[in-house]
Amino acid sequence: MDGSSDTVRAEALCPVHGNPVESICAQCGIRHISVCAALDSSELRELEAIMGRTYLAAGQPFVFEGDPVEHAFNVVSGGLKLFKGLRDGRAQITGYLLPGDFLGLPPRGTYTFSAEALEKTELCRFPRVALKRVFDKYEKLQDRFLTVVHDDLIAAQEHMLLLGRKTAMERLCTFLVRLLHRTERVGGVTAPLRLPLHRTDIADYLGLTVETVSRTFSQLRKSELIRLEKADRVFVLDRARLEAIADGT
Amino acid sequence: MDGSSDTVRAEALCPVHGNPVESICAQCGIRHISVCAALDSSELRELEAIMGRTYLAAGQPFVFEGDPVEHAFNVVSGGLKLFKGLRDGRAQITGYLLPGDFLGLPPRGTYTFSAEALEKTELCRFPRVALKRVFDKYEKLQDRFLTVVHDDLIAAQEHMLLLGRKTAMERLCTFLVRLLHRTERVGGVTAPLRLPLHRTDIADYLGLTVETVSRTFSQLRKSELIRLEKADRVFVLDRARLEAIADGT
DNA sequence: CGATCTGTTGAAGTGAGTCAATAGTGGTGG
DNA sequence: CCACCACTATTGACTCACTTCAACAGATCG
């Protein structure tokens, strides 16, 4: 049930600072890294007109494989994991979304994966049909979405290499290095680096077990390549080495 | 070097039958399953005007990761494997292209994977810049390409589940079932089912070793779920069972 | 302050990998 | 047509990276 959870229509309040503003999107903290970056202020206003918001609690299931896609979403704060499962409970996280990331484009009408909130999460929401109209009007948005999907595909190919051919140590280093890159790109804090996923989820993302993930973290700690403040706060002590391990060198 | 190999400009010869025709594309054997299916005959003619052909020998490297993308291609006959490699020789095939499949869309300017011909292969070729012009003119082509990329993404997610969570037996069954589906969809011969990949490539596609692939084929043979005519001709004897194993049941 | 998650560590088991030998298969040329 | 070679596939014996099962430790919270 796409977007069934607690939602509100867009109001004249800044989603980040909470104070009233003329244009919500113009003030949005993640706009510069999201799809909306392609738009100027008048186009933004048009998008805003059809926008709503959705809030999720930590661990709250959000979409299920097979659900019809009725809305598109942009993550404002928090995060989501996207995953596919086998009937016996085995699961593979195919990706996770952090602030600025987009969900729900599918030209196909139903979701091909499930999604769940990693923590308290806020999304802005667009009805697909209305979004389609804006799409058709602004060619560059179309372009932008093609790029988004294509980037996802590139990431997926990279991840297939990881899942098919890398060792546990290589997988974890790749995960850390990628997270480091992303955090830098969006201007976040990298020391300590905050891990958006729990051990179980990291395991499901990297195609390993929790125990192996934990053991590998310990190895990295003992080799002094990282320092763990808390389970989800990592100081990267030797980035070059981490990167080298990540690409199998 | 993108499309550097033996190529010719489009001539008034049917690529499939070899006889002269007014419109090549209109006669193309794989048009109904390829991107061009979205176009009517006048649009087709426009596309034809910018089309060339490329021929590859079996095993011929075609594109390398990092190459600039200068052309887009459509597989007419034969096949390609797409793969990513690690410096030490480990490789992961992220997908393979058969007649009707498309390559070279990247909104990004360089290839993020390498490609090599699986056998004698024929492609039709479009200069990217010219293609872009046709794109901008025909909205439905744009839509069509978004769908193509998105379908690739769905396939990639499915494959991540396979690589991360499935056993060797489940992987091979998934491979066979998927190939069966595709072959049916394009109206090909399914008894025997022809495998477009050698054992080594199947291994690199499924994240296994040649030996494991071979052993697993032998198991399937001994359990009488398949019969092997030659190494690359498979009779599926119990499709239901194969499908059940494929999704972990 | 017990209850419940989440993470870590240890010991034992196993599915797939590695190494090595053998067997088909196809192509070439005398 | 066969002998030879190169390549691809199969099979066996052994190893090992990761899993499984199990116990324990830390954190969080009503």
PDB file of C-alpha atoms in Angstrom, chain B:
ATOM      1  CA  MET B   1      37.242   1.661 -29.338  1.00  0.00           C
ATOM      2  CA  ASP B   2      33.531   1.774 -29.804  1.00  0.00           C
ATOM      3  CA  GLY B   3      32.504   0.317 -33.137  1.00  0.00           C
ATOM      4  CA  SER B   4      35.998   0.347 -34.557  1.00  0.00           C
ATOM      5  CA  SER B   5      35.575  -3.091 -36.055  1.00  0.00           C
ATOM      6  CA  ASP B   6      34.556  -4.018 -39.535  1.00  0.00           C
ATOM      7  CA  THR B   7      31.511  -1.889 -40.280  1.00  0.00           C
ATOM      8  CA  VAL B   8      29.451  -0.772 -43.246  1.00  0.00           C
ATOM      9  CA  ARG B   9      26.889   1.929 -43.948  1.00  0.00           C
ATOM     10  CA  ALA B  10      23.314   0.799 -44.257  1.00  0.00           C
ATOM     11  CA  GLU B  11      22.656  -0.442 -47.763  1.00  0.00           C
ATOM     12  CA  ALA B  12      19.468  -1.522 -49.388  1.00  0.00           C
ATOM     13  CA  LEU B  13      19.922  -5.156 -48.406  1.00  0.00           C
ATOM     14  CA  CYS B  14      17.858  -6.968 -45.881  1.00  0.00           C
ATOM     15  CA  PRO B  15      20.163  -7.839 -42.995  1.00  0.00           C
ATOM     16  CA  VAL B  16      18.346 -11.103 -42.433  1.00  0.00           C
ATOM     17  CA  HIS B  17      17.568 -12.355 -45.919  1.00  0.00           C
ATOM     18  CA  GLY B  18      20.192 -10.430 -47.836  1.00  0.00           C
ATOM     19  CA  ASN B  19      17.897  -9.367 -50.631  1.00  0.00           C
ATOM     20  CA  PRO B  20      17.489  -5.703 -51.576  1.00  0.00           C
ATOM     21  CA  VAL B  21      14.579  -3.970 -49.893  1.00  0.00           C
ATOM     22  CA  GLU B  22      13.210  -0.481 -49.861  1.00  0.00           C
ATOM     23  CA  SER B  23      13.369  -0.217 -46.081  1.00  0.00           C
ATOM     24  CA  ILE B  24      15.851  -2.365 -44.238  1.00  0.00           C
ATOM     25  CA  CYS B  25      14.347  -1.870 -40.834  1.00  0.00           C
ATOM     26  CA  ALA B  26      10.844  -2.695 -42.005  1.00  0.00           C
ATOM     27  CA  GLN B  27      12.131  -6.145 -42.943  1.00  0.00           C
ATOM     28  CA  CYS B  28      14.286  -6.628 -39.889  1.00  0.00           C
ATOM     29  CA  GLY B  29      13.706  -9.967 -38.206  1.00  0.00           C
ATOM     30  CA  ILE B  30      14.190  -8.609 -34.730  1.00  0.00           C
ATOM     31  CA  ARG B  31      12.420  -5.302 -35.054  1.00  0.00           C
ATOM     32  CA  HIS B  32       9.271  -6.425 -33.277  1.00  0.00           C
ATOM     33  CA  ILE B  33      11.245  -7.299 -30.161  1.00  0.00           C
ATOM     34  CA  SER B  34      13.627  -4.339 -30.189  1.00  0.00           C
ATOM     35  CA  VAL B  35      13.336  -0.660 -29.318  1.00  0.00           C
ATOM     36  CA  CYS B  36      12.449   0.176 -32.898  1.00  0.00           C
ATOM     37  CA  ALA B  37       9.106  -1.565 -32.374  1.00  0.00           C
ATOM     38  CA  ALA B  38       7.805   1.762 -31.073  1.00  0.00           C
ATOM     39  CA  LEU B  39       8.182   3.453 -34.449  1.00  0.00           C
ATOM     40  CA  ASP B  40       6.014   3.631 -37.545  1.00  0.00           C
ATOM     41  CA  SER B  41       7.453   3.299 -41.034  1.00  0.00           C
ATOM     42  CA  SER B  42       8.222   6.969 -41.656  1.00  0.00           C
ATOM     43  CA  GLU B  43      10.014   7.276 -38.338  1.00  0.00           C
ATOM     44  CA  LEU B  44      11.807   4.047 -39.099  1.00  0.00           C
ATOM     45  CA  ARG B  45      13.080   5.555 -42.310  1.00  0.00           C
ATOM     46  CA  GLU B  46      14.510   8.453 -40.372  1.00  0.00           C
ATOM     47  CA  LEU B  47      16.294   6.124 -38.048  1.00  0.00           C
ATOM     48  CA  GLU B  48      17.591   4.133 -40.988  1.00  0.00           C
ATOM     49  CA  ALA B  49      19.152   7.218 -42.460  1.00  0.00           C
ATOM     50  CA  ILE B  50      21.630   7.385 -39.618  1.00  0.00           C
ATOM     51  CA  MET B  51      22.134   3.645 -39.252  1.00  0.00           C
ATOM     52  CA  GLY B  52      25.259   1.636 -39.956  1.00  0.00           C
ATOM     53  CA  ARG B  53      26.264  -1.945 -39.260  1.00  0.00           C
ATOM     54  CA  THR B  54      28.979  -3.600 -37.214  1.00  0.00           C
ATOM     55  CA  TYR B  55      30.184  -7.179 -37.458  1.00  0.00           C
ATOM     56  CA  LEU B  56      32.090  -9.039 -34.773  1.00  0.00           C
ATOM     57  CA  ALA B  57      33.878 -12.396 -34.793  1.00  0.00           C
ATOM     58  CA  ALA B  58      33.331 -14.890 -31.971  1.00  0.00           C
ATOM     59  CA  GLY B  59      35.257 -13.832 -28.892  1.00  0.00           C
ATOM     60  CA  GLN B  60      36.061 -10.411 -30.276  1.00  0.00           C
ATOM     61  CA  PRO B  61      36.345  -7.732 -27.609  1.00  0.00           C
ATOM     62  CA  PHE B  62      33.931  -4.962 -28.394  1.00  0.00           C
ATOM     63  CA  VAL B  63      33.937  -2.261 -25.758  1.00  0.00           C
ATOM     64  CA  PHE B  64      36.138  -1.703 -22.728  1.00  0.00           C
ATOM     65  CA  GLU B  65      35.162  -0.197 -19.420  1.00  0.00           C
ATOM     66  CA  GLY B  66      35.994   3.507 -19.642  1.00  0.00           C
ATOM     67  CA  ASP B  67      35.612   3.820 -23.404  1.00  0.00           C
ATOM     68  CA  PRO B  68      33.673   6.852 -24.566  1.00  0.00           C
ATOM     69  CA  VAL B  69      30.199   5.966 -25.776  1.00  0.00           C
ATOM     70  CA  GLU B  70      30.013   7.162 -29.362  1.00  0.00           C
ATOM     71  CA  HIS B  71      27.395   4.863 -30.775  1.00  0.00           C
ATOM     72  CA  ALA B  72      24.338   2.968 -29.730  1.00  0.00           C
ATOM     73  CA  PHE B  73      23.827  -0.586 -30.960  1.00  0.00           C
ATOM     74  CA  ASN B  74      21.093  -3.062 -31.488  1.00  0.00           C
ATOM     75  CA  VAL B  75      21.966  -6.765 -31.658  1.00  0.00           C
ATOM     76  CA  VAL B  76      20.679  -8.232 -34.907  1.00  0.00           C
ATOM     77  CA  SER B  77      22.223 -11.700 -34.656  1.00  0.00           C
ATOM     78  CA  GLY B  78      24.708 -13.433 -32.406  1.00  0.00           C
ATOM     79  CA  GLY B  79      25.259 -12.216 -28.878  1.00  0.00           C
ATOM     80  CA  LEU B  80      27.432 -10.243 -26.464  1.00  0.00           C
ATOM     81  CA  LYS B  81      28.448 -10.650 -22.867  1.00  0.00           C
ATOM     82  CA  LEU B  82      28.708  -7.585 -20.642  1.00  0.00           C
ATOM     83  CA  PHE B  83      31.098  -7.817 -17.736  1.00  0.00           C
ATOM     84  CA  LYS B  84      33.087  -6.058 -15.098  1.00  0.00           C
ATOM     85  CA  GLY B  85      36.467  -7.264 -13.936  1.00  0.00           C
ATOM     86  CA  LEU B  86      38.817  -7.031 -10.986  1.00  0.00           C
ATOM     87  CA  ARG B  87      42.509  -6.485 -11.629  1.00  0.00           C
ATOM     88  CA  ASP B  88      43.447 -10.022 -10.571  1.00  0.00           C
ATOM     89  CA  GLY B  89      41.309 -11.567 -13.294  1.00  0.00           C
ATOM     90  CA  ARG B  90      38.107 -12.255 -11.396  1.00  0.00           C
ATOM     91  CA  ALA B  91      35.174 -11.233 -13.562  1.00  0.00           C
ATOM     92  CA  GLN B  92      31.453 -10.878 -13.186  1.00  0.00           C
ATOM     93  CA  ILE B  93      29.203 -11.004 -16.209  1.00  0.00           C
ATOM     94  CA  THR B  94      26.425  -8.537 -15.435  1.00  0.00           C
ATOM     95  CA  GLY B  95      24.285  -9.481 -18.387  1.00  0.00           C
ATOM     96  CA  TYR B  96      24.313 -10.728 -21.927  1.00  0.00           C
ATOM     97  CA  LEU B  97      22.648  -9.403 -25.041  1.00  0.00           C
ATOM     98  CA  LEU B  98      20.844 -11.466 -27.628  1.00  0.00           C
ATOM     99  CA  PRO B  99      19.124 -10.451 -30.878  1.00  0.00           C
ATOM    100  CA  GLY B 100      16.757  -7.545 -30.245  1.00  0.00           C
ATOM    101  CA  ASP B 101      18.706  -6.227 -27.261  1.00  0.00           C
ATOM    102  CA  PHE B 102      20.066  -2.736 -27.048  1.00  0.00           C
ATOM    103  CA  LEU B 103      23.440  -1.363 -25.990  1.00  0.00           C
ATOM    104  CA  GLY B 104      24.975   2.054 -25.557  1.00  0.00           C
ATOM    105  CA  LEU B 105      22.338   4.281 -24.128  1.00  0.00           C
ATOM    106  CA  PRO B 106      24.409   5.657 -21.216  1.00  0.00           C
ATOM    107  CA  PRO B 107      23.462   9.236 -20.468  1.00  0.00           C
ATOM    108  CA  ARG B 108      26.921   9.080 -18.899  1.00  0.00           C
ATOM    109  CA  GLY B 109      29.555   9.446 -21.560  1.00  0.00           C
ATOM    110  CA  THR B 110      31.675   6.357 -20.930  1.00  0.00           C
ATOM    111  CA  TYR B 111      31.040   2.644 -20.633  1.00  0.00           C
ATOM    112  CA  THR B 112      30.933   1.268 -17.115  1.00  0.00           C
ATOM    113  CA  PHE B 113      31.448  -2.313 -18.275  1.00  0.00           C
ATOM    114  CA  SER B 114      33.226  -4.217 -21.013  1.00  0.00           C
ATOM    115  CA  ALA B 115      31.611  -6.246 -23.771  1.00  0.00           C
ATOM    116  CA  GLU B 116      32.730  -9.126 -25.951  1.00  0.00           C
ATOM    117  CA  ALA B 117      31.060 -11.110 -28.734  1.00  0.00           C
ATOM    118  CA  LEU B 118      29.882 -14.588 -27.704  1.00  0.00           C
ATOM    119  CA  GLU B 119      29.846 -15.737 -31.319  1.00  0.00           C
ATOM    120  CA  LYS B 120      29.749 -14.233 -34.809  1.00  0.00           C
ATOM    121  CA  THR B 121      27.631 -11.158 -34.209  1.00  0.00           C
ATOM    122  CA  GLU B 122      25.900  -8.483 -36.236  1.00  0.00           C
ATOM    123  CA  LEU B 123      24.743  -5.165 -34.849  1.00  0.00           C
ATOM    124  CA  CYS B 124      23.066  -2.108 -36.238  1.00  0.00           C
ATOM    125  CA  ARG B 125      24.743   1.069 -35.171  1.00  0.00           C
ATOM    126  CA  PHE B 126      23.637   4.651 -34.537  1.00  0.00           C
ATOM    127  CA  PRO B 127      25.882   7.634 -33.884  1.00  0.00           C
ATOM    128  CA  ARG B 128      24.848   8.933 -30.479  1.00  0.00           C
ATOM    129  CA  VAL B 129      24.503  12.565 -31.466  1.00  0.00           C
ATOM    130  CA  ALA B 130      22.285  11.755 -34.428  1.00  0.00           C
ATOM    131  CA  LEU B 131      20.274   9.372 -32.289  1.00  0.00           C
ATOM    132  CA  LYS B 132      19.815  12.073 -29.701  1.00  0.00           C
ATOM    133  CA  ARG B 133      18.213  14.273 -32.376  1.00  0.00           C
ATOM    134  CA  VAL B 134      15.750  11.549 -33.317  1.00  0.00           C
ATOM    135  CA  PHE B 135      15.105  11.070 -29.610  1.00  0.00           C
ATOM    136  CA  ASP B 136      14.199  14.645 -28.999  1.00  0.00           C
ATOM    137  CA  LYS B 137      11.793  14.549 -31.903  1.00  0.00           C
ATOM    138  CA  TYR B 138       9.951  11.385 -30.960  1.00  0.00           C
ATOM    139  CA  GLU B 139       8.839  11.396 -27.401  1.00  0.00           C
ATOM    140  CA  LYS B 140       7.727   7.797 -27.448  1.00  0.00           C
ATOM    141  CA  LEU B 141      11.274   6.684 -28.249  1.00  0.00           C
ATOM    142  CA  GLN B 142      12.383   8.498 -25.109  1.00  0.00           C
ATOM    143  CA  ASP B 143       9.739   6.613 -23.161  1.00  0.00           C
ATOM    144  CA  ARG B 144      10.785   3.393 -24.750  1.00  0.00           C
ATOM    145  CA  PHE B 145      14.390   3.854 -23.717  1.00  0.00           C
ATOM    146  CA  LEU B 146      13.445   4.739 -20.174  1.00  0.00           C
ATOM    147  CA  THR B 147      11.551   1.456 -20.108  1.00  0.00           C
ATOM    148  CA  VAL B 148      14.524  -0.441 -21.519  1.00  0.00           C
ATOM    149  CA  VAL B 149      16.890   0.930 -18.889  1.00  0.00           C
ATOM    150  CA  HIS B 150      14.361   0.356 -16.179  1.00  0.00           C
ATOM    151  CA  ASP B 151      13.846  -3.240 -17.263  1.00  0.00           C
ATOM    152  CA  ASP B 152      17.604  -3.698 -17.108  1.00  0.00           C
ATOM    153  CA  LEU B 153      17.507  -2.368 -13.575  1.00  0.00           C
ATOM    154  CA  ILE B 154      14.753  -4.804 -12.579  1.00  0.00           C
ATOM    155  CA  ALA B 155      16.772  -7.650 -14.077  1.00  0.00           C
ATOM    156  CA  ALA B 156      19.833  -6.461 -12.174  1.00  0.00           C
ATOM    157  CA  GLN B 157      17.938  -6.483  -8.882  1.00  0.00           C
ATOM    158  CA  GLU B 158      16.727  -9.991  -9.579  1.00  0.00           C
ATOM    159  CA  HIS B 159      20.292 -11.005 -10.337  1.00  0.00           C
ATOM    160  CA  MET B 160      21.575  -9.471  -7.110  1.00  0.00           C
ATOM    161  CA  LEU B 161      19.180 -11.713  -5.208  1.00  0.00           C
ATOM    162  CA  LEU B 162      20.609 -14.653  -7.119  1.00  0.00           C
ATOM    163  CA  LEU B 163      24.228 -13.700  -6.495  1.00  0.00           C
ATOM    164  CA  GLY B 164      23.747 -12.788  -2.872  1.00  0.00           C
ATOM    165  CA  ARG B 165      21.408 -15.456  -1.640  1.00  0.00           C
ATOM    166  CA  LYS B 166      20.928 -18.427  -3.934  1.00  0.00           C
ATOM    167  CA  THR B 167      22.731 -21.801  -3.921  1.00  0.00           C
ATOM    168  CA  ALA B 168      24.599 -23.077  -6.981  1.00  0.00           C
ATOM    169  CA  MET B 169      21.659 -25.318  -7.886  1.00  0.00           C
ATOM    170  CA  GLU B 170      19.156 -22.477  -7.511  1.00  0.00           C
ATOM    171  CA  ARG B 171      21.353 -20.204  -9.612  1.00  0.00           C
ATOM    172  CA  LEU B 172      21.633 -22.630 -12.490  1.00  0.00           C
ATOM    173  CA  CYS B 173      17.919 -23.407 -12.459  1.00  0.00           C
ATOM    174  CA  THR B 174      17.147 -19.680 -12.441  1.00  0.00           C
ATOM    175  CA  PHE B 175      19.458 -19.235 -15.404  1.00  0.00           C
ATOM    176  CA  LEU B 176      17.776 -22.012 -17.373  1.00  0.00           C
ATOM    177  CA  VAL B 177      14.255 -20.855 -16.537  1.00  0.00           C
ATOM    178  CA  ARG B 178      15.020 -17.255 -17.461  1.00  0.00           C
ATOM    179  CA  LEU B 179      16.554 -18.329 -20.749  1.00  0.00           C
ATOM    180  CA  LEU B 180      13.510 -20.473 -21.429  1.00  0.00           C
ATOM    181  CA  HIS B 181      11.208 -17.511 -20.836  1.00  0.00           C
ATOM    182  CA  ARG B 182      13.178 -15.241 -23.052  1.00  0.00           C
ATOM    183  CA  THR B 183      13.441 -17.765 -25.849  1.00  0.00           C
ATOM    184  CA  GLU B 184       9.679 -18.263 -25.744  1.00  0.00           C
ATOM    185  CA  ARG B 185       9.044 -14.550 -25.702  1.00  0.00           C
ATOM    186  CA  VAL B 186      10.983 -14.000 -28.910  1.00  0.00           C
ATOM    187  CA  GLY B 187       9.539 -17.127 -30.479  1.00  0.00           C
ATOM    188  CA  GLY B 188      12.708 -19.219 -30.516  1.00  0.00           C
ATOM    189  CA  VAL B 189      13.338 -22.963 -30.264  1.00  0.00           C
ATOM    190  CA  THR B 190      13.088 -24.293 -26.703  1.00  0.00           C
ATOM    191  CA  ALA B 191      13.588 -28.015 -27.331  1.00  0.00           C
ATOM    192  CA  PRO B 192      16.463 -28.197 -27.323  1.00  0.00           C
ATOM    193  CA  LEU B 193      17.158 -24.909 -25.594  1.00  0.00           C
ATOM    194  CA  ARG B 194      20.375 -23.427 -26.904  1.00  0.00           C
ATOM    195  CA  LEU B 195      22.693 -21.935 -24.290  1.00  0.00           C
ATOM    196  CA  PRO B 196      24.299 -18.722 -25.554  1.00  0.00           C
ATOM    197  CA  LEU B 197      27.140 -18.975 -23.021  1.00  0.00           C
ATOM    198  CA  HIS B 198      29.960 -21.457 -22.485  1.00  0.00           C
ATOM    199  CA  ARG B 199      30.446 -23.025 -19.046  1.00  0.00           C
ATOM    200  CA  THR B 200      33.085 -20.427 -18.117  1.00  0.00           C
ATOM    201  CA  ASP B 201      30.730 -17.586 -18.979  1.00  0.00           C
ATOM    202  CA  ILE B 202      27.801 -19.195 -17.186  1.00  0.00           C
ATOM    203  CA  ALA B 203      30.103 -19.430 -14.160  1.00  0.00           C
ATOM    204  CA  ASP B 204      31.071 -15.768 -14.439  1.00  0.00           C
ATOM    205  CA  TYR B 205      27.433 -14.842 -14.839  1.00  0.00           C
ATOM    206  CA  LEU B 206      26.237 -16.867 -11.851  1.00  0.00           C
ATOM    207  CA  GLY B 207      29.160 -16.037  -9.580  1.00  0.00           C
ATOM    208  CA  LEU B 208      30.432 -19.634  -9.526  1.00  0.00           C
ATOM    209  CA  THR B 209      33.359 -21.599 -10.983  1.00  0.00           C
ATOM    210  CA  VAL B 210      33.297 -23.672 -14.162  1.00  0.00           C
ATOM    211  CA  GLU B 211      33.640 -26.833 -12.108  1.00  0.00           C
ATOM    212  CA  THR B 212      30.630 -26.055  -9.950  1.00  0.00           C
ATOM    213  CA  VAL B 213      28.550 -25.209 -13.009  1.00  0.00           C
ATOM    214  CA  SER B 214      29.562 -28.458 -14.650  1.00  0.00           C
ATOM    215  CA  ARG B 215      28.852 -30.506 -11.528  1.00  0.00           C
ATOM    216  CA  THR B 216      25.473 -28.853 -11.125  1.00  0.00           C
ATOM    217  CA  PHE B 217      24.565 -29.615 -14.737  1.00  0.00           C
ATOM    218  CA  SER B 218      25.498 -33.230 -14.054  1.00  0.00           C
ATOM    219  CA  GLN B 219      23.275 -33.302 -10.967  1.00  0.00           C
ATOM    220  CA  LEU B 220      20.350 -31.923 -12.972  1.00  0.00           C
ATOM    221  CA  ARG B 221      21.015 -34.553 -15.604  1.00  0.00           C
ATOM    222  CA  LYS B 222      21.173 -37.398 -13.062  1.00  0.00           C
ATOM    223  CA  SER B 223      17.945 -36.199 -11.432  1.00  0.00           C
ATOM    224  CA  GLU B 224      16.395 -36.264 -14.920  1.00  0.00           C
ATOM    225  CA  LEU B 225      15.302 -32.636 -14.755  1.00  0.00           C
ATOM    226  CA  ILE B 226      17.187 -31.933 -17.954  1.00  0.00           C
ATOM    227  CA  ARG B 227      18.825 -33.873 -20.758  1.00  0.00           C
ATOM    228  CA  LEU B 228      22.011 -32.617 -22.408  1.00  0.00           C
ATOM    229  CA  GLU B 229      22.260 -33.194 -26.123  1.00  0.00           C
ATOM    230  CA  LYS B 230      25.491 -31.327 -26.503  1.00  0.00           C
ATOM    231  CA  ALA B 231      27.017 -29.068 -23.882  1.00  0.00           C
ATOM    232  CA  ASP B 232      24.993 -26.155 -25.232  1.00  0.00           C
ATOM    233  CA  ARG B 233      21.728 -27.917 -26.104  1.00  0.00           C
ATOM    234  CA  VAL B 234      19.457 -28.612 -23.181  1.00  0.00           C
ATOM    235  CA  PHE B 235      16.116 -30.381 -23.092  1.00  0.00           C
ATOM    236  CA  VAL B 236      14.142 -29.214 -20.090  1.00  0.00           C
ATOM    237  CA  LEU B 237      12.336 -32.323 -18.859  1.00  0.00           C
ATOM    238  CA  ASP B 238      10.661 -30.969 -15.737  1.00  0.00           C
ATOM    239  CA  ARG B 239      10.090 -27.302 -16.046  1.00  0.00           C
ATOM    240  CA  ALA B 240       7.830 -26.958 -13.010  1.00  0.00           C
ATOM    241  CA  ARG B 241      10.458 -28.516 -10.768  1.00  0.00           C
ATOM    242  CA  LEU B 242      13.162 -26.313 -12.286  1.00  0.00           C
ATOM    243  CA  GLU B 243      11.077 -23.215 -11.611  1.00  0.00           C
ATOM    244  CA  ALA B 244      10.399 -24.332  -8.054  1.00  0.00           C
ATOM    245  CA  ILE B 245      14.092 -24.820  -7.367  1.00  0.00           C
ATOM    246  CA  ALA B 246      14.834 -21.482  -9.030  1.00  0.00           C
ATOM    247  CA  ASP B 247      12.797 -19.555  -6.504  1.00  0.00           C
ATOM    248  CA  GLY B 248      14.065 -21.492  -3.569  1.00  0.00           C
ATOM    249  CA  THR B 249      11.096 -23.762  -2.963  1.00  0.00           C
TER     250      THR B 249
END
